[in-house]
Amino acid sequence: MSFLTSSNHPTVAEGDTVMIYIDYSTILAAQIDLSAKQSVIHTKKGPVSLKNLIGHRYGTKLTCKSGYVQILQPTPELWTKTLPFRTQILYLPDISMIVMHLDLKPGSLVGESGTGSGSLSHAIARTVAPSGHLYTFDYHDVRVQQARKEVVQHGLEDIITVQLADVYENGYGTLENHLDAVMLDLPMPWLAIPHAKKALKKGGSRVGSFSPCIEQVQRTCEELKKHGFSDLVTLECLMRPLEVKVMNMNSWQPPEVRAAGVDGDRRPKTPFSQISFSTAIIPKEVPGHSGFLTFASLF
Amino acid sequence: MTSEASASLIQDGARVIFQRKDWSKEATVGAGKSLVISKLKIKTDEVIGLPYGTLVELNKQTGKFDRVEAVEEDDFADIEFGEAGGDNRNLVDTGTAQGLSTGEIAELKISGVKGMELINNIVQNSSTFGDRQEYGKEKYVAKKKEKHIYRFRILRPTLRLACDVYSSMKVNKINHIRVDTLAIMLSLSNIQAGSKVLVVDGVQGLLLAAAMERTGGTGKIVHVHPGPQPIIPAYDLFGFPDSWTDTIHHLSIDNLEVVSSHVEILPKGEESMETDGASSDGPVEPPLKKRKLNALQTASANYMKENTMDALIMASRHHPKSILLFLLPFLSLSKNFVVHCAYREPLVDTFQALRGLGSVLRICLNDTALRYYQVLPSRTHPENSMSGSGGFLLSGTTVEKGAAAVVEKEQESVPEDGKEEE
Ligand SMILES: C[S@@+](CC[C@H](N)C(=O)[O-])C[C@H]1O[C@@H](n2cnc3c(N)ncnc32)[C@H](O)[C@@H]1O
């Protein structure tokens, strides 16, 4: 019930989605639902009883059998990290660029296809709420059901409408000249472009498309131009985490420095002394590619 | 005319963006207002009443903008070339390759031949053009285009376009924040309608504008700014409604200490009172420091003393560590902060300070890369130059600073109130 800050309350309540921080690499999402059968989550810090979270402040530490866990307010970013996967999903850097490049803000009316696992949908909903709306479409029945359930659990039912439809065939339902932006994350985005054009307002609305392969981008761009979209840009955005560490290196001392000794009294036994420094290390493996983002305007 | 329709027309006094493919500029348009592009002063009267999104071209004779029909910008990159891989073995740079003299080009321009047409003329008259290799051709056309086309689209300001404006000419003024770093800051900070946001902005008001755009005037913003007065051209370029601007509390960084509980704020009062104001308030508890503030700064400080905030974003010329540590207690629990810095060392330093606090979780230091692509049939490749850095981002989440380690030990011997299960 608490994805939007405006409906946040400081303590955990029935109906909330909570984020349980276990450690640096593990965060779990849980629904506080007293009627549900499964009310205990087993973590490496020990079992956590969801019922007992009620009434505790968000941000608080809770002791478990072997250590403690921390309870956090849900955010779209944490949801992306914890959601049950149904499809490939979009992650923070691409999601952020999409929200920015589609010019989204409170009040925007947005179309999305496909819904997939709803990773992007949550970030869009957060930004367009409370007066905007997201119409999201997927042709996969089970994914649509699941997304609808989550929308209600997360208190976003006034912001998100999930619809079952094949957008290649049927486009964006009855939406015509209505949307400020449309986002495509589909295997063949070019097939959705004529439909997106119909659903978009004229006079500066935005369209975006995410595709892993350059051949898809090529076709998408051709189709966008063919349908009169302008100001096309294609870009790739990557984020790499840096690891902050104190490192040591041996420093070789030239003979004259050694001869002088430390404070003039004792000569060091080896020609080496240690220098330590704080640094931000680039991990050995970093994300190299997620997909290409293409954006265009419709005037 | 419906209000929606008239809202899509450029009004007198509107804040707009003049956008070119590689370059954008902000301006206020209206009667008697002009704008300077390439040292030319251009009247903007003409654009009033045009719909947003209109393409205009600078007419150098009249010093005004002419409305032009939308032709596909990329067309002209498309027309002249076949596939990549032209042969340049016969290319000799003789300096005479351009068949049109400078005078002739000028004449064409005077005769009113416009942008696209002009380029095509030049391209057709360049004897070496067909011989140039693909890469060379693109560069050649790009150069010609840069020189001859003064075509702009007039747009309503958005965060994306504001980033364009700053990245095309004054990126150092915004500490090298890039569209992607700003975008990620806005995600990680979870700013949204209704948020109470603490903004430390040493970047011309760009962060302030971002917070305002995403709260839509429905939140509260405390804006900590360098210098005695906020200087925020990047905020001003949006032309936000006054009612939105009223949701901002400005607080100079010079006065930041007043929000601490150790400082008592004294009203500045009338000018004549100023000197005896401090002395008249004789004996108070010694640890209380006193500061005189004007009414607005006092209101900002009091707001901070009385409220906890939902998000903290910061991009400043000041070293971030002490400011961040000072401001973190003003965030509610389980809220997020993001700090941008052009350099990584100050953030490494700050990261280490946070790690020891116990009141911050998920401390992350990131950098980002942004690469643009040219997408054309058979000639798709990354752009030849890219931005080297958009700066670094340090983010984290506030949590309760409990002595959990101790609790945990007790926990093992004393089975407790059932916070933990079986
Ligand atoms: C990669 S997923 C989208 C992931 C989503 N952006 C996210 O962040 O969770 C692609 C989705 O598009 C849906 N899809 C594919 N073709 C479609 C079509 N023609 N109409 C509607 N949905 C379609 C698939 O069912 C799938 O769920």
mmCIF file with all atom_site columns, N, CA and C and ligand atoms in Angstrom, chain A residues 83 87-90 95 112-121 137-140 143 165-169 185-187, ligand 1:
data_model
loop_
_atom_site.group_PDB
_atom_site.id
_atom_site.type_symbol
_atom_site.label_atom_id
_atom_site.label_alt_id
_atom_site.label_comp_id
_atom_site.label_asym_id
_atom_site.label_entity_id
_atom_site.label_seq_id
_atom_site.pdbx_PDB_ins_code
_atom_site.Cartn_x
_atom_site.Cartn_y
_atom_site.Cartn_z
_atom_site.occupancy
_atom_site.B_iso_or_equiv
_atom_site.pdbx_formal_charge
_atom_site.auth_seq_id
_atom_site.auth_comp_id
_atom_site.auth_asym_id
_atom_site.auth_atom_id
_atom_site.pdbx_PDB_model_num
ATOM   1   N N   . LEU A 1 83  ? 11.599 -7.966  -7.502  1.00 0.00 ? 83  LEU A N   1
ATOM   2   C CA  . LEU A 1 83  ? 10.354 -8.467  -8.100  1.00 0.00 ? 83  LEU A CA  1
ATOM   3   C C   . LEU A 1 83  ? 10.522 -9.901  -8.607  1.00 0.00 ? 83  LEU A C   1
ATOM   4   N N   . THR A 1 87  ? 9.916  -12.023 -17.019 1.00 0.00 ? 87  THR A N   1
ATOM   5   C CA  . THR A 1 87  ? 10.533 -11.712 -18.319 1.00 0.00 ? 87  THR A CA  1
ATOM   6   C C   . THR A 1 87  ? 11.886 -11.078 -18.047 1.00 0.00 ? 87  THR A C   1
ATOM   7   N N   . GLN A 1 88  ? 12.588 -10.754 -19.105 1.00 0.00 ? 88  GLN A N   1
ATOM   8   C CA  . GLN A 1 88  ? 13.715 -9.832  -18.982 1.00 0.00 ? 88  GLN A CA  1
ATOM   9   C C   . GLN A 1 88  ? 13.148 -8.512  -18.475 1.00 0.00 ? 88  GLN A C   1
ATOM   10  N N   . ILE A 1 89  ? 13.893 -7.809  -17.662 1.00 0.00 ? 89  ILE A N   1
ATOM   11  C CA  . ILE A 1 89  ? 13.358 -6.534  -17.168 1.00 0.00 ? 89  ILE A CA  1
ATOM   12  C C   . ILE A 1 89  ? 14.335 -5.393  -17.449 1.00 0.00 ? 89  ILE A C   1
ATOM   13  N N   . LEU A 1 90  ? 13.849 -4.194  -17.288 1.00 0.00 ? 90  LEU A N   1
ATOM   14  C CA  . LEU A 1 90  ? 14.707 -3.018  -17.409 1.00 0.00 ? 90  LEU A CA  1
ATOM   15  C C   . LEU A 1 90  ? 15.252 -2.661  -16.029 1.00 0.00 ? 90  LEU A C   1
ATOM   16  N N   . ILE A 1 95  ? 15.928 2.674   -17.083 1.00 0.00 ? 95  ILE A N   1
ATOM   17  C CA  . ILE A 1 95  ? 14.657 3.201   -16.575 1.00 0.00 ? 95  ILE A CA  1
ATOM   18  C C   . ILE A 1 95  ? 14.761 4.710   -16.355 1.00 0.00 ? 95  ILE A C   1
ATOM   19  N N   . GLU A 1 112 ? 2.561  2.004   -22.372 1.00 0.00 ? 112 GLU A N   1
ATOM   20  C CA  . GLU A 1 112 ? 3.724  1.127   -22.289 1.00 0.00 ? 112 GLU A CA  1
ATOM   21  C C   . GLU A 1 112 ? 3.364  -0.239  -22.860 1.00 0.00 ? 112 GLU A C   1
ATOM   22  N N   . SER A 1 113 ? 4.305  -0.807  -23.633 1.00 0.00 ? 113 SER A N   1
ATOM   23  C CA  . SER A 1 113 ? 4.136  -2.200  -24.043 1.00 0.00 ? 113 SER A CA  1
ATOM   24  C C   . SER A 1 113 ? 5.520  -2.803  -24.278 1.00 0.00 ? 113 SER A C   1
ATOM   25  N N   . GLY A 1 114 ? 5.791  -4.085  -23.830 1.00 0.00 ? 114 GLY A N   1
ATOM   26  C CA  . GLY A 1 114 ? 4.884  -4.805  -22.990 1.00 0.00 ? 114 GLY A CA  1
ATOM   27  C C   . GLY A 1 114 ? 5.180  -4.566  -21.520 1.00 0.00 ? 114 GLY A C   1
ATOM   28  N N   . THR A 1 115 ? 4.185  -4.915  -20.743 1.00 0.00 ? 115 THR A N   1
ATOM   29  C CA  . THR A 1 115 ? 4.268  -4.755  -19.299 1.00 0.00 ? 115 THR A CA  1
ATOM   30  C C   . THR A 1 115 ? 5.393  -5.608  -18.711 1.00 0.00 ? 115 THR A C   1
ATOM   31  N N   . GLY A 1 116 ? 5.522  -6.824  -19.235 1.00 0.00 ? 116 GLY A N   1
ATOM   32  C CA  . GLY A 1 116 ? 6.573  -7.724  -18.765 1.00 0.00 ? 116 GLY A CA  1
ATOM   33  C C   . GLY A 1 116 ? 6.437  -7.993  -17.287 1.00 0.00 ? 116 GLY A C   1
ATOM   34  N N   . SER A 1 117 ? 7.491  -7.692  -16.510 1.00 0.00 ? 117 SER A N   1
ATOM   35  C CA  . SER A 1 117 ? 7.457  -7.917  -15.067 1.00 0.00 ? 117 SER A CA  1
ATOM   36  C C   . SER A 1 117 ? 7.130  -6.649  -14.296 1.00 0.00 ? 117 SER A C   1
ATOM   37  N N   . GLY A 1 118 ? 6.843  -5.574  -15.015 1.00 0.00 ? 118 GLY A N   1
ATOM   38  C CA  . GLY A 1 118 ? 6.407  -4.347  -14.344 1.00 0.00 ? 118 GLY A CA  1
ATOM   39  C C   . GLY A 1 118 ? 7.521  -3.530  -13.721 1.00 0.00 ? 118 GLY A C   1
ATOM   40  N N   . SER A 1 119 ? 8.755  -3.831  -14.091 1.00 0.00 ? 119 SER A N   1
ATOM   41  C CA  . SER A 1 119 ? 9.872  -3.095  -13.497 1.00 0.00 ? 119 SER A CA  1
ATOM   42  C C   . SER A 1 119 ? 9.810  -1.621  -13.897 1.00 0.00 ? 119 SER A C   1
ATOM   43  N N   . LEU A 1 120 ? 9.689  -1.364  -15.188 1.00 0.00 ? 120 LEU A N   1
ATOM   44  C CA  . LEU A 1 120 ? 9.581  0.015   -15.666 1.00 0.00 ? 120 LEU A CA  1
ATOM   45  C C   . LEU A 1 120 ? 8.277  0.662   -15.205 1.00 0.00 ? 120 LEU A C   1
ATOM   46  N N   . SER A 1 121 ? 7.196  -0.121  -15.195 1.00 0.00 ? 121 SER A N   1
ATOM   47  C CA  . SER A 1 121 ? 5.881  0.444   -14.874 1.00 0.00 ? 121 SER A CA  1
ATOM   48  C C   . SER A 1 121 ? 5.881  1.157   -13.524 1.00 0.00 ? 121 SER A C   1
ATOM   49  N N   . PHE A 1 137 ? 0.310  -2.415  -21.585 1.00 0.00 ? 137 PHE A N   1
ATOM   50  C CA  . PHE A 1 137 ? -0.284 -3.487  -22.388 1.00 0.00 ? 137 PHE A CA  1
ATOM   51  C C   . PHE A 1 137 ? 0.665  -4.662  -22.505 1.00 0.00 ? 137 PHE A C   1
ATOM   52  N N   . ASP A 1 138 ? 0.115  -5.861  -22.379 1.00 0.00 ? 138 ASP A N   1
ATOM   53  C CA  . ASP A 1 138 ? 0.900  -7.064  -22.668 1.00 0.00 ? 138 ASP A CA  1
ATOM   54  C C   . ASP A 1 138 ? -0.056 -8.093  -23.264 1.00 0.00 ? 138 ASP A C   1
ATOM   55  N N   . TYR A 1 139 ? 0.465  -8.956  -24.129 1.00 0.00 ? 139 TYR A N   1
ATOM   56  C CA  . TYR A 1 139 ? -0.422 -9.956  -24.738 1.00 0.00 ? 139 TYR A CA  1
ATOM   57  C C   . TYR A 1 139 ? -0.366 -11.294 -24.020 1.00 0.00 ? 139 TYR A C   1
ATOM   58  N N   . HIS A 1 140 ? 0.345  -11.319 -22.879 1.00 0.00 ? 140 HIS A N   1
ATOM   59  C CA  . HIS A 1 140 ? 0.530  -12.565 -22.148 1.00 0.00 ? 140 HIS A CA  1
ATOM   60  C C   . HIS A 1 140 ? -0.397 -12.558 -20.933 1.00 0.00 ? 140 HIS A C   1
ATOM   61  N N   . ARG A 1 143 ? 0.990  -12.860 -17.295 1.00 0.00 ? 143 ARG A N   1
ATOM   62  C CA  . ARG A 1 143 ? 1.754  -11.668 -16.885 1.00 0.00 ? 143 ARG A CA  1
ATOM   63  C C   . ARG A 1 143 ? 0.818  -10.516 -16.568 1.00 0.00 ? 143 ARG A C   1
ATOM   64  N N   . ALA A 1 165 ? -3.565 -7.147  -24.452 1.00 0.00 ? 165 ALA A N   1
ATOM   65  C CA  . ALA A 1 165 ? -3.754 -6.849  -25.882 1.00 0.00 ? 165 ALA A CA  1
ATOM   66  C C   . ALA A 1 165 ? -2.466 -7.115  -26.647 1.00 0.00 ? 165 ALA A C   1
ATOM   67  N N   . ASP A 1 166 ? -2.633 -7.499  -27.893 1.00 0.00 ? 166 ASP A N   1
ATOM   68  C CA  . ASP A 1 166 ? -1.492 -7.610  -28.797 1.00 0.00 ? 166 ASP A CA  1
ATOM   69  C C   . ASP A 1 166 ? -1.330 -6.256  -29.476 1.00 0.00 ? 166 ASP A C   1
ATOM   70  N N   . VAL A 1 167 ? -0.302 -5.515  -29.104 1.00 0.00 ? 167 VAL A N   1
ATOM   71  C CA  . VAL A 1 167 ? -0.194 -4.149  -29.639 1.00 0.00 ? 167 VAL A CA  1
ATOM   72  C C   . VAL A 1 167 ? 0.235  -4.133  -31.106 1.00 0.00 ? 167 VAL A C   1
ATOM   73  N N   . TYR A 1 168 ? 0.868  -5.193  -31.589 1.00 0.00 ? 168 TYR A N   1
ATOM   74  C CA  . TYR A 1 168 ? 1.206  -5.228  -33.023 1.00 0.00 ? 168 TYR A CA  1
ATOM   75  C C   . TYR A 1 168 ? -0.086 -5.204  -33.848 1.00 0.00 ? 168 TYR A C   1
ATOM   76  N N   . GLU A 1 169 ? -1.062 -5.995  -33.351 1.00 0.00 ? 169 GLU A N   1
ATOM   77  C CA  . GLU A 1 169 ? -2.326 -6.133  -34.075 1.00 0.00 ? 169 GLU A CA  1
ATOM   78  C C   . GLU A 1 169 ? -3.290 -4.999  -33.748 1.00 0.00 ? 169 GLU A C   1
ATOM   79  N N   . ASP A 1 185 ? 8.967  -1.751  -25.222 1.00 0.00 ? 185 ASP A N   1
ATOM   80  C CA  . ASP A 1 185 ? 9.997  -2.744  -24.911 1.00 0.00 ? 185 ASP A CA  1
ATOM   81  C C   . ASP A 1 185 ? 9.448  -4.071  -25.403 1.00 0.00 ? 185 ASP A C   1
ATOM   82  N N   . LEU A 1 186 ? 9.624  -4.295  -26.699 1.00 0.00 ? 186 LEU A N   1
ATOM   83  C CA  . LEU A 1 186 ? 9.014  -5.399  -27.426 1.00 0.00 ? 186 LEU A CA  1
ATOM   84  C C   . LEU A 1 186 ? 10.039 -5.973  -28.391 1.00 0.00 ? 186 LEU A C   1
ATOM   85  N N   . PRO A 1 187 ? 9.866  -7.224  -28.780 1.00 0.00 ? 187 PRO A N   1
ATOM   86  C CA  . PRO A 1 187 ? 10.819 -7.790  -29.747 1.00 0.00 ? 187 PRO A CA  1
ATOM   87  C C   . PRO A 1 187 ? 10.792 -7.092  -31.108 1.00 0.00 ? 187 PRO A C   1
HETATM 88  C C1  . LIG C 2 .   ? 11.109 -7.685  -22.164 1.00 0.00 ? 1   LIG C C1  1
HETATM 89  S S1  . LIG C 2 .   ? 9.453  -7.724  -21.611 1.00 0.00 ? 1   LIG C S1  1
HETATM 90  C C2  . LIG C 2 .   ? 9.187  -6.100  -20.975 1.00 0.00 ? 1   LIG C C2  1
HETATM 91  C C3  . LIG C 2 .   ? 9.832  -5.895  -19.643 1.00 0.00 ? 1   LIG C C3  1
HETATM 92  C C4  . LIG C 2 .   ? 9.432  -4.636  -18.948 1.00 0.00 ? 1   LIG C C4  1
HETATM 93  N N1  . LIG C 2 .   ? 9.890  -3.457  -19.670 1.00 0.00 ? 1   LIG C N1  1
HETATM 94  C C5  . LIG C 2 .   ? 9.959  -4.590  -17.527 1.00 0.00 ? 1   LIG C C5  1
HETATM 95  O O1  . LIG C 2 .   ? 10.807 -3.722  -17.237 1.00 0.00 ? 1   LIG C O1  1
HETATM 96  O O2  . LIG C 2 .   ? 9.557  -5.421  -16.708 1.00 0.00 ? 1   LIG C O2  1
HETATM 97  C C6  . LIG C 2 .   ? 8.553  -7.784  -23.112 1.00 0.00 ? 1   LIG C C6  1
HETATM 98  C C7  . LIG C 2 .   ? 7.068  -8.056  -22.918 1.00 0.00 ? 1   LIG C C7  1
HETATM 99  O O3  . LIG C 2 .   ? 6.408  -7.711  -24.108 1.00 0.00 ? 1   LIG C O3  1
HETATM 100 C C8  . LIG C 2 .   ? 5.315  -8.592  -24.285 1.00 0.00 ? 1   LIG C C8  1
HETATM 101 N N2  . LIG C 2 .   ? 4.971  -8.583  -25.712 1.00 0.00 ? 1   LIG C N2  1
HETATM 102 C C9  . LIG C 2 .   ? 5.682  -9.073  -26.753 1.00 0.00 ? 1   LIG C C9  1
HETATM 103 N N3  . LIG C 2 .   ? 5.019  -8.860  -27.889 1.00 0.00 ? 1   LIG C N3  1
HETATM 104 C C10 . LIG C 2 .   ? 3.866  -8.226  -27.589 1.00 0.00 ? 1   LIG C C10 1
HETATM 105 C C11 . LIG C 2 .   ? 2.763  -7.757  -28.339 1.00 0.00 ? 1   LIG C C11 1
HETATM 106 N N4  . LIG C 2 .   ? 2.720  -7.910  -29.663 1.00 0.00 ? 1   LIG C N4  1
HETATM 107 N N5  . LIG C 2 .   ? 1.766  -7.122  -27.693 1.00 0.00 ? 1   LIG C N5  1
HETATM 108 C C12 . LIG C 2 .   ? 1.801  -6.963  -26.356 1.00 0.00 ? 1   LIG C C12 1
HETATM 109 N N6  . LIG C 2 .   ? 2.817  -7.394  -25.595 1.00 0.00 ? 1   LIG C N6  1
HETATM 110 C C13 . LIG C 2 .   ? 3.833  -8.034  -26.197 1.00 0.00 ? 1   LIG C C13 1
HETATM 111 C C14 . LIG C 2 .   ? 5.831  -9.910  -23.774 1.00 0.00 ? 1   LIG C C14 1
HETATM 112 O O4  . LIG C 2 .   ? 4.747  -10.715 -23.360 1.00 0.00 ? 1   LIG C O4  1
HETATM 113 C C15 . LIG C 2 .   ? 6.723  -9.482  -22.602 1.00 0.00 ? 1   LIG C C15 1
HETATM 114 O O5  . LIG C 2 .   ? 6.039  -9.558  -21.408 1.00 0.00 ? 1   LIG C O5  1
#
